[in-house]
PDB file of C-alpha atoms and ligand atoms in Angstrom:
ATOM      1  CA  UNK G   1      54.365 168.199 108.068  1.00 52.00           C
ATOM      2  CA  UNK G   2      57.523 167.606 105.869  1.00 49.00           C
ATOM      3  CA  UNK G   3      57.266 169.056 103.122  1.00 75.00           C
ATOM      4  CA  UNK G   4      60.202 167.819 101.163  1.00 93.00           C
ATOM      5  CA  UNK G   5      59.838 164.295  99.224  1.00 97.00           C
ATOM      6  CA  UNK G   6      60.251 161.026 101.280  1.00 98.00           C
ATOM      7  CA  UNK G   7      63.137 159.057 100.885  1.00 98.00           C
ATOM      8  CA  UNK G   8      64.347 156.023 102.686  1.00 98.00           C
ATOM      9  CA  UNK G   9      65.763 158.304 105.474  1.00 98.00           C
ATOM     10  CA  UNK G  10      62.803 160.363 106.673  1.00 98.00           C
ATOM     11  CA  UNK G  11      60.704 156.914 106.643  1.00 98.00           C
ATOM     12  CA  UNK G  12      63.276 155.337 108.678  1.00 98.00           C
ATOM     13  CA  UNK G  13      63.308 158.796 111.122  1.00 98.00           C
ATOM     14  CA  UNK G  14      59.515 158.569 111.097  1.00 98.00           C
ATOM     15  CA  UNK G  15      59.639 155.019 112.061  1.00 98.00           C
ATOM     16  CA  UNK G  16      62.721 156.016 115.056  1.00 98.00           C
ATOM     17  CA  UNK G  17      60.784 158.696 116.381  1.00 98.00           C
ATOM     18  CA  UNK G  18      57.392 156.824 117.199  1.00 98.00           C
ATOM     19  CA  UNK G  19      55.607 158.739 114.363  1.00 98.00           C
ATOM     20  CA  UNK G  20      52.953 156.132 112.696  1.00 98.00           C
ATOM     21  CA  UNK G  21      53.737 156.348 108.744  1.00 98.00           C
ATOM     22  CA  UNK G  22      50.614 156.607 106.334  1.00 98.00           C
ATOM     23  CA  UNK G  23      50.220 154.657 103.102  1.00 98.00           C
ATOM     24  CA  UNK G  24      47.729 154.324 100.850  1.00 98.00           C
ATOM     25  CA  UNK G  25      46.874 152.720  96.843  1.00 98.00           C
ATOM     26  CA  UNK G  26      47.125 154.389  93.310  1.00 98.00           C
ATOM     27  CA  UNK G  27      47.240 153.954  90.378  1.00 98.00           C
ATOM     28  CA  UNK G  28      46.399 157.278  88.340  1.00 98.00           C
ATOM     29  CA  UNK G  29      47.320 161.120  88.293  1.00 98.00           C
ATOM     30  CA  UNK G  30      44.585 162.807  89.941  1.00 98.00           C
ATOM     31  CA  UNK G  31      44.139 160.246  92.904  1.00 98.00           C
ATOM     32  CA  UNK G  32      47.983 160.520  93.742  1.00 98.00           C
ATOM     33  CA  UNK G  33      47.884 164.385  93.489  1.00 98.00           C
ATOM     34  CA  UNK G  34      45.052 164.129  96.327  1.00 98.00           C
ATOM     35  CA  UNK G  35      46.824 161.782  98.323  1.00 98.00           C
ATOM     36  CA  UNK G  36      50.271 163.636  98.162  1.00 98.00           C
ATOM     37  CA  UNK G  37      48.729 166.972  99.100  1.00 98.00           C
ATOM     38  CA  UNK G  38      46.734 165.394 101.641  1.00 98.00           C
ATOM     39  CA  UNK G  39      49.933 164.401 103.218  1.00 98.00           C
ATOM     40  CA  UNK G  40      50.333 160.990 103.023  1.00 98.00           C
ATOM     41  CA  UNK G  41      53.386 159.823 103.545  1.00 98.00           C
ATOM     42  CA  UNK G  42      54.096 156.946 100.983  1.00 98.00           C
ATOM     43  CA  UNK G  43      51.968 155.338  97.909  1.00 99.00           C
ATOM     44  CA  UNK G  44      52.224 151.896  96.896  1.00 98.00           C
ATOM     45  CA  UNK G  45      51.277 151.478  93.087  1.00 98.00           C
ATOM     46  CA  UNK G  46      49.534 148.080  93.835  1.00 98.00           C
ATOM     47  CA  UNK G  47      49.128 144.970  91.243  1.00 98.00           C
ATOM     48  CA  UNK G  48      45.618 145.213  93.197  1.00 97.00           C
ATOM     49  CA  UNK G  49      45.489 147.834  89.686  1.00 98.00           C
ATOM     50  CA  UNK G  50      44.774 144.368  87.891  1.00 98.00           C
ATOM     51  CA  UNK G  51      41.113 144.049  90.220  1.00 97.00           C
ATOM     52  CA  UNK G  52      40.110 147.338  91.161  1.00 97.00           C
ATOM     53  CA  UNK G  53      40.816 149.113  87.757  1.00 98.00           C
ATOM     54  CA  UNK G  54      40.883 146.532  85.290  1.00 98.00           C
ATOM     55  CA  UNK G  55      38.019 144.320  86.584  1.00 97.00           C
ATOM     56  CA  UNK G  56      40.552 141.422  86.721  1.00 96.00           C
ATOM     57  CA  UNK G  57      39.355 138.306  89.328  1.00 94.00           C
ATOM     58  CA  UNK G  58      42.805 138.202  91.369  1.00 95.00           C
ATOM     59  CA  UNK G  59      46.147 140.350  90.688  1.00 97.00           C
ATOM     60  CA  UNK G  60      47.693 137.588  88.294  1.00 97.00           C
ATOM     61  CA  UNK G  61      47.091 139.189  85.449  1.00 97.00           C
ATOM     62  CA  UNK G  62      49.134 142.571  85.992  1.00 98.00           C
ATOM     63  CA  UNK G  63      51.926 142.998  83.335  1.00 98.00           C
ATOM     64  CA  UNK G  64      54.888 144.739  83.552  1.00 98.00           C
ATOM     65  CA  UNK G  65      53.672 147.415  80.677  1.00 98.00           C
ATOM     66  CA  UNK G  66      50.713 147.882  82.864  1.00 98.00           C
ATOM     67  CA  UNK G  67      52.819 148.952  86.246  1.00 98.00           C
ATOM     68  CA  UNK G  68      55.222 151.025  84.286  1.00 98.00           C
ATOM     69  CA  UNK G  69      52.388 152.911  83.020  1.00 98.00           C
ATOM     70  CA  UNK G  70      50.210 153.608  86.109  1.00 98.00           C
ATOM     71  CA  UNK G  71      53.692 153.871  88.195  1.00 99.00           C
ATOM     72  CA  UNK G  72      54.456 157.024  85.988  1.00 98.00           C
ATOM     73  CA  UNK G  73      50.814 158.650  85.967  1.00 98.00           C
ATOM     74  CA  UNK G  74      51.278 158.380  89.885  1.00 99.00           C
ATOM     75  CA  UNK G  75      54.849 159.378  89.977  1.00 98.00           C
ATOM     76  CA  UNK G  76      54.223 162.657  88.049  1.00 98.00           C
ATOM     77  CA  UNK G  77      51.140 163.445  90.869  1.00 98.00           C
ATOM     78  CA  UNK G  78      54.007 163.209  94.148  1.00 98.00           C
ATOM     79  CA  UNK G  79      56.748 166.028  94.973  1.00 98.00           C
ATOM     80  CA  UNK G  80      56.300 165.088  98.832  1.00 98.00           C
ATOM     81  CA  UNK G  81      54.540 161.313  99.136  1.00 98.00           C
ATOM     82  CA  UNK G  82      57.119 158.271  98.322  1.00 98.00           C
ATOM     83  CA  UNK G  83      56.087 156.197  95.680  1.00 98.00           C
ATOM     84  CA  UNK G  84      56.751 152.422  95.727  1.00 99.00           C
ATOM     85  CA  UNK G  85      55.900 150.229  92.737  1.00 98.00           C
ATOM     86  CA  UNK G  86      54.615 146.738  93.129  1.00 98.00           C
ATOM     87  CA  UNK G  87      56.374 144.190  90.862  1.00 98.00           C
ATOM     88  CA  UNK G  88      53.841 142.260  89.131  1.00 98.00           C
ATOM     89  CA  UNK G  89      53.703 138.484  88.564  1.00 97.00           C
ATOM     90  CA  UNK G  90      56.131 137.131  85.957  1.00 97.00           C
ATOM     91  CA  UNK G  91      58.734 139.910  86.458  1.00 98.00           C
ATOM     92  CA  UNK G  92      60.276 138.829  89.213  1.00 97.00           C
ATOM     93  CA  UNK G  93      59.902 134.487  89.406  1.00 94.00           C
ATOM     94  CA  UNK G  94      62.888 133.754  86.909  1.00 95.00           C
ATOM     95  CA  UNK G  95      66.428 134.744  86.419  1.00 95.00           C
ATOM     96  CA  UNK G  96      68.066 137.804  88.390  1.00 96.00           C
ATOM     97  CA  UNK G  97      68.765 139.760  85.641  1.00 97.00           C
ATOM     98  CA  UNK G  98      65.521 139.149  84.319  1.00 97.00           C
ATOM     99  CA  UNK G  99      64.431 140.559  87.898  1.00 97.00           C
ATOM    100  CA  UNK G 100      67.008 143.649  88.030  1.00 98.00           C
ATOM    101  CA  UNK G 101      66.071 144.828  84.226  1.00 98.00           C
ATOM    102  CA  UNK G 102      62.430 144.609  85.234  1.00 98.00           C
ATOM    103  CA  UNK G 103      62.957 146.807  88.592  1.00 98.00           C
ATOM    104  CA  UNK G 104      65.479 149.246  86.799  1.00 98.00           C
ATOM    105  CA  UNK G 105      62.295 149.592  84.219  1.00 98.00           C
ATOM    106  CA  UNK G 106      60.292 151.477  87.219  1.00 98.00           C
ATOM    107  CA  UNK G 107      62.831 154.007  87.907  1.00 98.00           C
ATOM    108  CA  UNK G 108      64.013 155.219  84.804  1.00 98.00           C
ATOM    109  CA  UNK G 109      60.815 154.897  83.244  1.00 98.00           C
ATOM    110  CA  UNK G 110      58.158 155.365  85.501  1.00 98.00           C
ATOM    111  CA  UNK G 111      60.617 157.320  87.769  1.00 98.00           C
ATOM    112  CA  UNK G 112      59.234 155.799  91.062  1.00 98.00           C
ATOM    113  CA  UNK G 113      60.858 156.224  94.705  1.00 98.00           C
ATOM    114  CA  UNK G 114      61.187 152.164  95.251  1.00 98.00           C
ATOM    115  CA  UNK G 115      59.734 148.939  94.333  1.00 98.00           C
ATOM    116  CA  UNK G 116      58.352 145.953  96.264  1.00 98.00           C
ATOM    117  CA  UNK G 117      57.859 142.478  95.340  1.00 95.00           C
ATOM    118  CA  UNK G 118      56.498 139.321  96.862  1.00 96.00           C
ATOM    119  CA  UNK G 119      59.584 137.899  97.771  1.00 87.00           C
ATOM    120  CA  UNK G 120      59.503 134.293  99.574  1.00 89.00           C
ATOM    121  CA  UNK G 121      63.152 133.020 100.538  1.00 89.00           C
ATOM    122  CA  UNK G 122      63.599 131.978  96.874  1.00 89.00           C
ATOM    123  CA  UNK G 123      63.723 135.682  95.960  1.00 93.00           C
ATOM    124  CA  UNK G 124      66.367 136.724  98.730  1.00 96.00           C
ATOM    125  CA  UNK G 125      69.008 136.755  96.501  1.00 96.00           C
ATOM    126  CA  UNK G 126      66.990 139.076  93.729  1.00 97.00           C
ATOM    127  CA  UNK G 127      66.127 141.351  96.625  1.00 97.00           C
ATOM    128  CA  UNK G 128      69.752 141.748  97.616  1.00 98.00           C
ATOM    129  CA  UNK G 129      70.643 141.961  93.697  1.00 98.00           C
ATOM    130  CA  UNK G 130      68.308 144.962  93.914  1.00 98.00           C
ATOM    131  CA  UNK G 131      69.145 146.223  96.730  1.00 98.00           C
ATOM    132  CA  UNK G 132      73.248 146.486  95.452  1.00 98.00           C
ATOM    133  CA  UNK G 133      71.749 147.950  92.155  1.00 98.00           C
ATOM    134  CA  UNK G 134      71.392 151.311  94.384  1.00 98.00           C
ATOM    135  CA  UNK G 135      67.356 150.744  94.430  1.00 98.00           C
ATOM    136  CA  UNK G 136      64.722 151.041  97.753  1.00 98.00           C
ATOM    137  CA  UNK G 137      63.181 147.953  98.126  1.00 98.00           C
ATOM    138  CA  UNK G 138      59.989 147.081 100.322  1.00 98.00           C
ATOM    139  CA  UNK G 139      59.514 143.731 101.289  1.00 98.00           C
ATOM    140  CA  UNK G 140      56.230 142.241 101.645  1.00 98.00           C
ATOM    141  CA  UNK G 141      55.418 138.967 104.036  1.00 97.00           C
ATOM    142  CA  UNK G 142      52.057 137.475 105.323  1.00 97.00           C
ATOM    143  CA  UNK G 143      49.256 137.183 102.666  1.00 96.00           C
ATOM    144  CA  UNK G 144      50.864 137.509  99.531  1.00 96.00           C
ATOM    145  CA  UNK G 145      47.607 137.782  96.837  1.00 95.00           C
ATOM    146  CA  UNK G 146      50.089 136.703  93.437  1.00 96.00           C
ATOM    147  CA  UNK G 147      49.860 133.271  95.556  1.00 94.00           C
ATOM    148  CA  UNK G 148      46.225 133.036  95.411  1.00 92.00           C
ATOM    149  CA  UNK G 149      46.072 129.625  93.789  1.00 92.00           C
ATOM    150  CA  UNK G 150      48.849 127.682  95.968  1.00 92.00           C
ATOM    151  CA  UNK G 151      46.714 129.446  99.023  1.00 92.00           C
ATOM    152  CA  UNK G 152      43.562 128.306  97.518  1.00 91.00           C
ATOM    153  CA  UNK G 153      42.284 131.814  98.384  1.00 89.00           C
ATOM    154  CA  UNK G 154      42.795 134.943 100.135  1.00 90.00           C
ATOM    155  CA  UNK G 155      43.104 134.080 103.914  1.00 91.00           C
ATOM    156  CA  UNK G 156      45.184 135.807 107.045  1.00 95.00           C
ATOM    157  CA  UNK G 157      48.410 133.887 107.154  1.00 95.00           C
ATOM    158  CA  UNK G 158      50.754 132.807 110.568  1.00 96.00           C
ATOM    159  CA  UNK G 159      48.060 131.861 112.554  1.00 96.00           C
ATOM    160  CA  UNK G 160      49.651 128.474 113.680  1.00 97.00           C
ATOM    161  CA  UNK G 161      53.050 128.445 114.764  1.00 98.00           C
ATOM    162  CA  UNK G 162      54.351 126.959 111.853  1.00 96.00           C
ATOM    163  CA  UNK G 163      53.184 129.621 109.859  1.00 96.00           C
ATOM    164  CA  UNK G 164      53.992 131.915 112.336  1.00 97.00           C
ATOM    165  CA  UNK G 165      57.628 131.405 111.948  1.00 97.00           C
ATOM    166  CA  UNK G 166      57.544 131.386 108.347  1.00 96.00           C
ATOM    167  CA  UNK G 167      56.810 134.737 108.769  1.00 97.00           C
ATOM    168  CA  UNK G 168      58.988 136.296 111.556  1.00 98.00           C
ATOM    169  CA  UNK G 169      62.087 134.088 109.659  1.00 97.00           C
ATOM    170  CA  UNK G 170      61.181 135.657 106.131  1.00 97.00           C
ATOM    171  CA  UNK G 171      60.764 139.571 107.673  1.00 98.00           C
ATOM    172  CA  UNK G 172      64.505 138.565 109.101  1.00 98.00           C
ATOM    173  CA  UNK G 173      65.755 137.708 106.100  1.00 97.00           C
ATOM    174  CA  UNK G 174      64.640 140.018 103.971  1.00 98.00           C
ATOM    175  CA  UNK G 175      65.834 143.081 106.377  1.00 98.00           C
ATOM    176  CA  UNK G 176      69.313 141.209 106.227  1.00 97.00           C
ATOM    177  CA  UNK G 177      69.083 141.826 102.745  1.00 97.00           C
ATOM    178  CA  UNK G 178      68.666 145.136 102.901  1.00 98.00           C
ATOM    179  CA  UNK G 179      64.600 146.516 102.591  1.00 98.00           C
ATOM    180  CA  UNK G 180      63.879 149.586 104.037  1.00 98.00           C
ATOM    181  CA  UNK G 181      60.667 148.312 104.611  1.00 98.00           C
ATOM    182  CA  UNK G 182      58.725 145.276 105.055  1.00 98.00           C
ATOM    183  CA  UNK G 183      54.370 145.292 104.109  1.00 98.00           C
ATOM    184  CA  UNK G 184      52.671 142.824 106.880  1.00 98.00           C
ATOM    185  CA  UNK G 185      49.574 141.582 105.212  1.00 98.00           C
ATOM    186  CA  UNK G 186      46.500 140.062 106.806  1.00 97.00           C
ATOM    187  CA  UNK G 187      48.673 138.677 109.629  1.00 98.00           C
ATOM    188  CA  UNK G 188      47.202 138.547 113.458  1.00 98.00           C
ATOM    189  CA  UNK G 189      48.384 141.979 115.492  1.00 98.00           C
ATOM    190  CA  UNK G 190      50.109 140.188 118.070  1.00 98.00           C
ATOM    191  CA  UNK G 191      52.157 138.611 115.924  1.00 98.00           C
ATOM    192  CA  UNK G 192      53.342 141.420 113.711  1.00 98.00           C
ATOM    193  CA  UNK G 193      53.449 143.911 116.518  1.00 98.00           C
ATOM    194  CA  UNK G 194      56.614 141.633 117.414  1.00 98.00           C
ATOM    195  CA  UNK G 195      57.715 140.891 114.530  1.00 98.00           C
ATOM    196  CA  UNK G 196      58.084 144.840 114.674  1.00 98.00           C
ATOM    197  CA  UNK G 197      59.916 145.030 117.778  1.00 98.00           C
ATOM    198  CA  UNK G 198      62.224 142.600 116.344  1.00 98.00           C
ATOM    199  CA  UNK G 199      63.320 144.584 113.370  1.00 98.00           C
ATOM    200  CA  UNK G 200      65.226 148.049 112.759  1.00 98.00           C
ATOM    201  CA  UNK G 201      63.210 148.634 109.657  1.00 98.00           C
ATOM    202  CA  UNK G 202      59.686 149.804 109.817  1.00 98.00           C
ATOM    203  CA  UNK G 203      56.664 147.424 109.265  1.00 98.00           C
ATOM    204  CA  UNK G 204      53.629 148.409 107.480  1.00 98.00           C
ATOM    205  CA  UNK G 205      50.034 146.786 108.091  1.00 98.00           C
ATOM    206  CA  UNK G 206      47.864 146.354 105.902  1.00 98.00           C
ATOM    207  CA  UNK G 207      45.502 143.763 107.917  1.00 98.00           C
ATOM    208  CA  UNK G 208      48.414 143.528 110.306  1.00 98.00           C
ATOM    209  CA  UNK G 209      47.199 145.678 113.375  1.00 98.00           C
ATOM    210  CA  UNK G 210      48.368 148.787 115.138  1.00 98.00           C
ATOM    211  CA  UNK G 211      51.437 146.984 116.478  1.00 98.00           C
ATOM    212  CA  UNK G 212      53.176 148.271 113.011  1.00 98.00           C
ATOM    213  CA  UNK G 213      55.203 151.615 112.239  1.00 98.00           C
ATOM    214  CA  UNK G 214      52.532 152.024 109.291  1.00 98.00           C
ATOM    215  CA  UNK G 215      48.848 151.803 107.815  1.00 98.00           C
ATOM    216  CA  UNK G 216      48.331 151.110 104.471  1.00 98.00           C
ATOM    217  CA  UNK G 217      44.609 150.188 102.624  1.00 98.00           C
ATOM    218  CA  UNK G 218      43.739 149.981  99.233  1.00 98.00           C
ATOM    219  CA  UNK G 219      42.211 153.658  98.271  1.00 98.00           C
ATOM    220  CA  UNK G 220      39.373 152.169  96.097  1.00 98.00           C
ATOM    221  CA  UNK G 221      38.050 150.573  99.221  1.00 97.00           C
ATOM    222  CA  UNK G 222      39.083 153.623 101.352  1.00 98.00           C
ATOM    223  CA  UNK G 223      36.612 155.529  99.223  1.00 98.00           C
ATOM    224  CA  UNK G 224      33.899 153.180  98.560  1.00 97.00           C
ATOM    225  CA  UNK G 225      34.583 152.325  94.572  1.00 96.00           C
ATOM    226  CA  UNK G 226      35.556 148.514  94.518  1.00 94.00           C
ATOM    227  CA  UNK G 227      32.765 146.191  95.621  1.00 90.00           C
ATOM    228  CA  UNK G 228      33.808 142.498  93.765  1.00 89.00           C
ATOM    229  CA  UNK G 229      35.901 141.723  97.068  1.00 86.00           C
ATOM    230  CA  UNK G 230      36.417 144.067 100.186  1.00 87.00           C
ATOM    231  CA  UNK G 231      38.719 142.471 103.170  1.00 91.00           C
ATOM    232  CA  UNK G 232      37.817 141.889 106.674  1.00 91.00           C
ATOM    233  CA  UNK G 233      40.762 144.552 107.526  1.00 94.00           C
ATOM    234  CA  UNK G 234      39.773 147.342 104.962  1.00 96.00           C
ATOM    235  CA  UNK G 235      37.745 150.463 105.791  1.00 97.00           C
ATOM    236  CA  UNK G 236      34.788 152.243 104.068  1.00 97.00           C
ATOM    237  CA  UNK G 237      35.687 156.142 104.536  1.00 98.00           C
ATOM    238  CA  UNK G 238      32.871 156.942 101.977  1.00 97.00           C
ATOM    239  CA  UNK G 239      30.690 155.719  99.053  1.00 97.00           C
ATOM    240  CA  UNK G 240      31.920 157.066  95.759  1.00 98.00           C
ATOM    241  CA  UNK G 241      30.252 154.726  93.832  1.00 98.00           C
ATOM    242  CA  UNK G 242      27.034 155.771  95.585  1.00 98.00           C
ATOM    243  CA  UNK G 243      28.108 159.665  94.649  1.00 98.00           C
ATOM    244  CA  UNK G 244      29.149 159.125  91.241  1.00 98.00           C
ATOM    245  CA  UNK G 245      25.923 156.842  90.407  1.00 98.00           C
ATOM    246  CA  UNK G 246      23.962 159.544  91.365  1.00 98.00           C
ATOM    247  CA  UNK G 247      26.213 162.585  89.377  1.00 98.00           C
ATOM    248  CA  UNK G 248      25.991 160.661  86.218  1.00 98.00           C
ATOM    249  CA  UNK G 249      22.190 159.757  86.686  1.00 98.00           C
ATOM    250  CA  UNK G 250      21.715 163.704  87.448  1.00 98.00           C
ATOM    251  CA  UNK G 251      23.455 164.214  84.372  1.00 98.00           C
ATOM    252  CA  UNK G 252      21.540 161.844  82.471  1.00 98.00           C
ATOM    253  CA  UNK G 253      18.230 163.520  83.636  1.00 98.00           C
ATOM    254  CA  UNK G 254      19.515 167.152  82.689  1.00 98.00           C
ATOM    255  CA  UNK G 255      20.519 166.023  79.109  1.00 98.00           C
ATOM    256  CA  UNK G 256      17.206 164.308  78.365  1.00 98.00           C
ATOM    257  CA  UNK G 257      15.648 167.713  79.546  1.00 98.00           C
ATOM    258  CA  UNK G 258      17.736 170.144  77.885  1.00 97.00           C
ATOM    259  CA  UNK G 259      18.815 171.531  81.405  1.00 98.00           C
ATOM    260  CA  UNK G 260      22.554 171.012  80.095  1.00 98.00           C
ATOM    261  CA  UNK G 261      24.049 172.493  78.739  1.00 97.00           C
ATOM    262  CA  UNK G 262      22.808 176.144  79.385  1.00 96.00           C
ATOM    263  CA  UNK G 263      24.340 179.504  77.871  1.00 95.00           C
ATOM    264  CA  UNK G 264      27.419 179.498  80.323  1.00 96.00           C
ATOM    265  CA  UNK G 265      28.126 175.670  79.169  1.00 97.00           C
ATOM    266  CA  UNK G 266      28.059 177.458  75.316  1.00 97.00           C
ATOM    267  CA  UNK G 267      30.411 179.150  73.144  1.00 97.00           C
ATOM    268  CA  UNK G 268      29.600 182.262  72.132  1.00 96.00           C
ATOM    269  CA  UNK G 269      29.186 183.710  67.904  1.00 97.00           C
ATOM    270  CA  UNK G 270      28.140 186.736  66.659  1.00 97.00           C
ATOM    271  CA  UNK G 271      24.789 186.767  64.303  1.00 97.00           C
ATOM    272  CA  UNK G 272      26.892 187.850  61.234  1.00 98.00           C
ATOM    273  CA  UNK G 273      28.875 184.763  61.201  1.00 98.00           C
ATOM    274  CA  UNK G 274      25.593 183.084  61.412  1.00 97.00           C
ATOM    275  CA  UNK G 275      24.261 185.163  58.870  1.00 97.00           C
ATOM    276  CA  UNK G 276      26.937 184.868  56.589  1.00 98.00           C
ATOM    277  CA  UNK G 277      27.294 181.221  57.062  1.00 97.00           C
ATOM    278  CA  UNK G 278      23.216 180.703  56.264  1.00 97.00           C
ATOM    279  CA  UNK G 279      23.871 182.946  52.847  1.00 97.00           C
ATOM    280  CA  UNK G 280      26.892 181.029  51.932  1.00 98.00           C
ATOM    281  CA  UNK G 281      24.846 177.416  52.398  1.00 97.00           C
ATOM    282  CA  UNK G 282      20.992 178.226  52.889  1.00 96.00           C
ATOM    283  CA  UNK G 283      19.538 178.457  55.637  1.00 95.00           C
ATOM    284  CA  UNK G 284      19.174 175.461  57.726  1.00 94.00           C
ATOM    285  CA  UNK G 285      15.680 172.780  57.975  1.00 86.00           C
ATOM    286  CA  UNK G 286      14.321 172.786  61.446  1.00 71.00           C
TER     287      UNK G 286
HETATM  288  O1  KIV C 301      48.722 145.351  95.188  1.00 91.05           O
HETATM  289  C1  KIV C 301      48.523 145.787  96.314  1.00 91.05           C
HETATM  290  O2  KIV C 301      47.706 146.697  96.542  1.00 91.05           O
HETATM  291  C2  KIV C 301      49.299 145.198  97.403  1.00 91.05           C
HETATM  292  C3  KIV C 301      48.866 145.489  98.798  1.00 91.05           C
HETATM  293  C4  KIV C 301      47.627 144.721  99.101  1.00 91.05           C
HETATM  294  C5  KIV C 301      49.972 145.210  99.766  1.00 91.05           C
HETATM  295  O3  KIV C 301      50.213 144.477  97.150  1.00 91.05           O
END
């Protein structure tokens, strides 16, 4: 396992070498310490943060405060896993310097490896802008969730042929303007396992199939804690909601029956301080 922090270079050598990349969601300290010492090889700080921590219906409603703020809380978890922030809705739609402020705000802030945004071929241009400003940039085509209401929901994308090109052209461009990487999600396998054999730069799937260089899910599914919407592609590796219902109901239980806390869950005094406290005040009513 490499043991050194990711860059742009070992993805791309993991990628050249035939060695599937792992990638996974988060959004707080203690999750991305796990995942990094796990060995997973990149992190994407997802607007998903908007649904499966805030509650939010869709990922509209992620700000840029918000990012910067879970980006750093990740960032300071990672010395080997590469950590990408996702730029939310609103900071990337307007001008290009509006766009290049707001990116330059997740790595001197939050002090994050790269950023990815949503990019259709209106945002080439910002991507390249990026790109020049010396920052990693991960493209993302397919399913793109911030376009929830144009899509009228959240369904695979490039099924017909028209839509099919749509996505091999905008994968094209955006490697022409200079991502490391490019997210495929919910697209059909076939079509992004060619879209990967087209490219130089690796292709991540989340819903897109083996055919990728990558695997990336959304760790609150992963581990069972996000029920409001799961999608067809994601896994269930194990039921933490089911776990932590029962801890805190265990909890509950020893509280009402004076189980906890016990001695060793008590700091200790000596009976003269006691003593000396009950002269100084009375003693105290039962
Ligand atoms: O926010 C997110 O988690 C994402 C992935 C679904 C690609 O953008």
């Amino acid at each position: 396992m490499n043991q050194k922090k990711h860059t742009v270079r070992t993805i791309q050598q993991m990628r050249d070498n035939g060695e599937t990349i792992t990638m996974l969601t988060a959004y707080d300290y203690p999750t991305a310490k796990q995942i990094n010492d796990a060995g997973i090889d990149m992190i994407l700080v997802g607007d998903s943060c908007a649904m499966v921590v805030h509650g939010h219906p869709n990922t509209l409603t992620a700000t840029m405060d918000m990012m910067v703020l879970h980006c750093a809380a990740v960032a300071r978890g990672c010395n080997r896993t590469m950590v990408v922030a996702d730029m939310p809705f609103g900071s990337f739609q307007y001008g290009i310097e509006e766009t290049m402020r707001n990116a330059a705000r997740f790595v001197t802030e939050a002090k994050v490896d790269a950023v990815k945004f949503e990019a259709t071929p209106r945002h080439i241009e910002k991507t390249r802008a990026i790109v020049e400003m010396g920052i990693a940039v991960v493209g993302h085509v397919g399913l793109h969730p911030q376009a929830v209401g144009a899509l009228g929901g959240l369904t695979v994308q490039g099924k017909s042929v028209e839509t099919a090109r749509k996505v091999v052209r905008e994968a094209l461009a955006l490697q022409e303007a200079g991502v490391f990487a490019i997210i495929f999600e919910a697209v059909p396998a076939k079509l992004s396992a060619y879209v990967t054999r087209k490219l130089r730069v690796p292709t991540i799937s989340i819903g897109g199939g083996p055919g990728c260089s990558g695997q990336l899910l959304v760790t609150p599914d992963v581990l069972g804690m996000f029920d409001a919407f799961t999608p067809g592609f994601a896994k269930r590796y194990q039921d933490f909601n089911g776990l932590m219902k029962e801890t805190f109901a265990r909890y509950a239980e020893e509280v009402r029956t004076g189980v906890f806390p016990g001695e060793e869950h008590s700091y200790k005094m000596s009976d003269e301080v006691l003593e000396a406290i009950e002269k100084e005040f009375g003693a105290a009513s039962a």
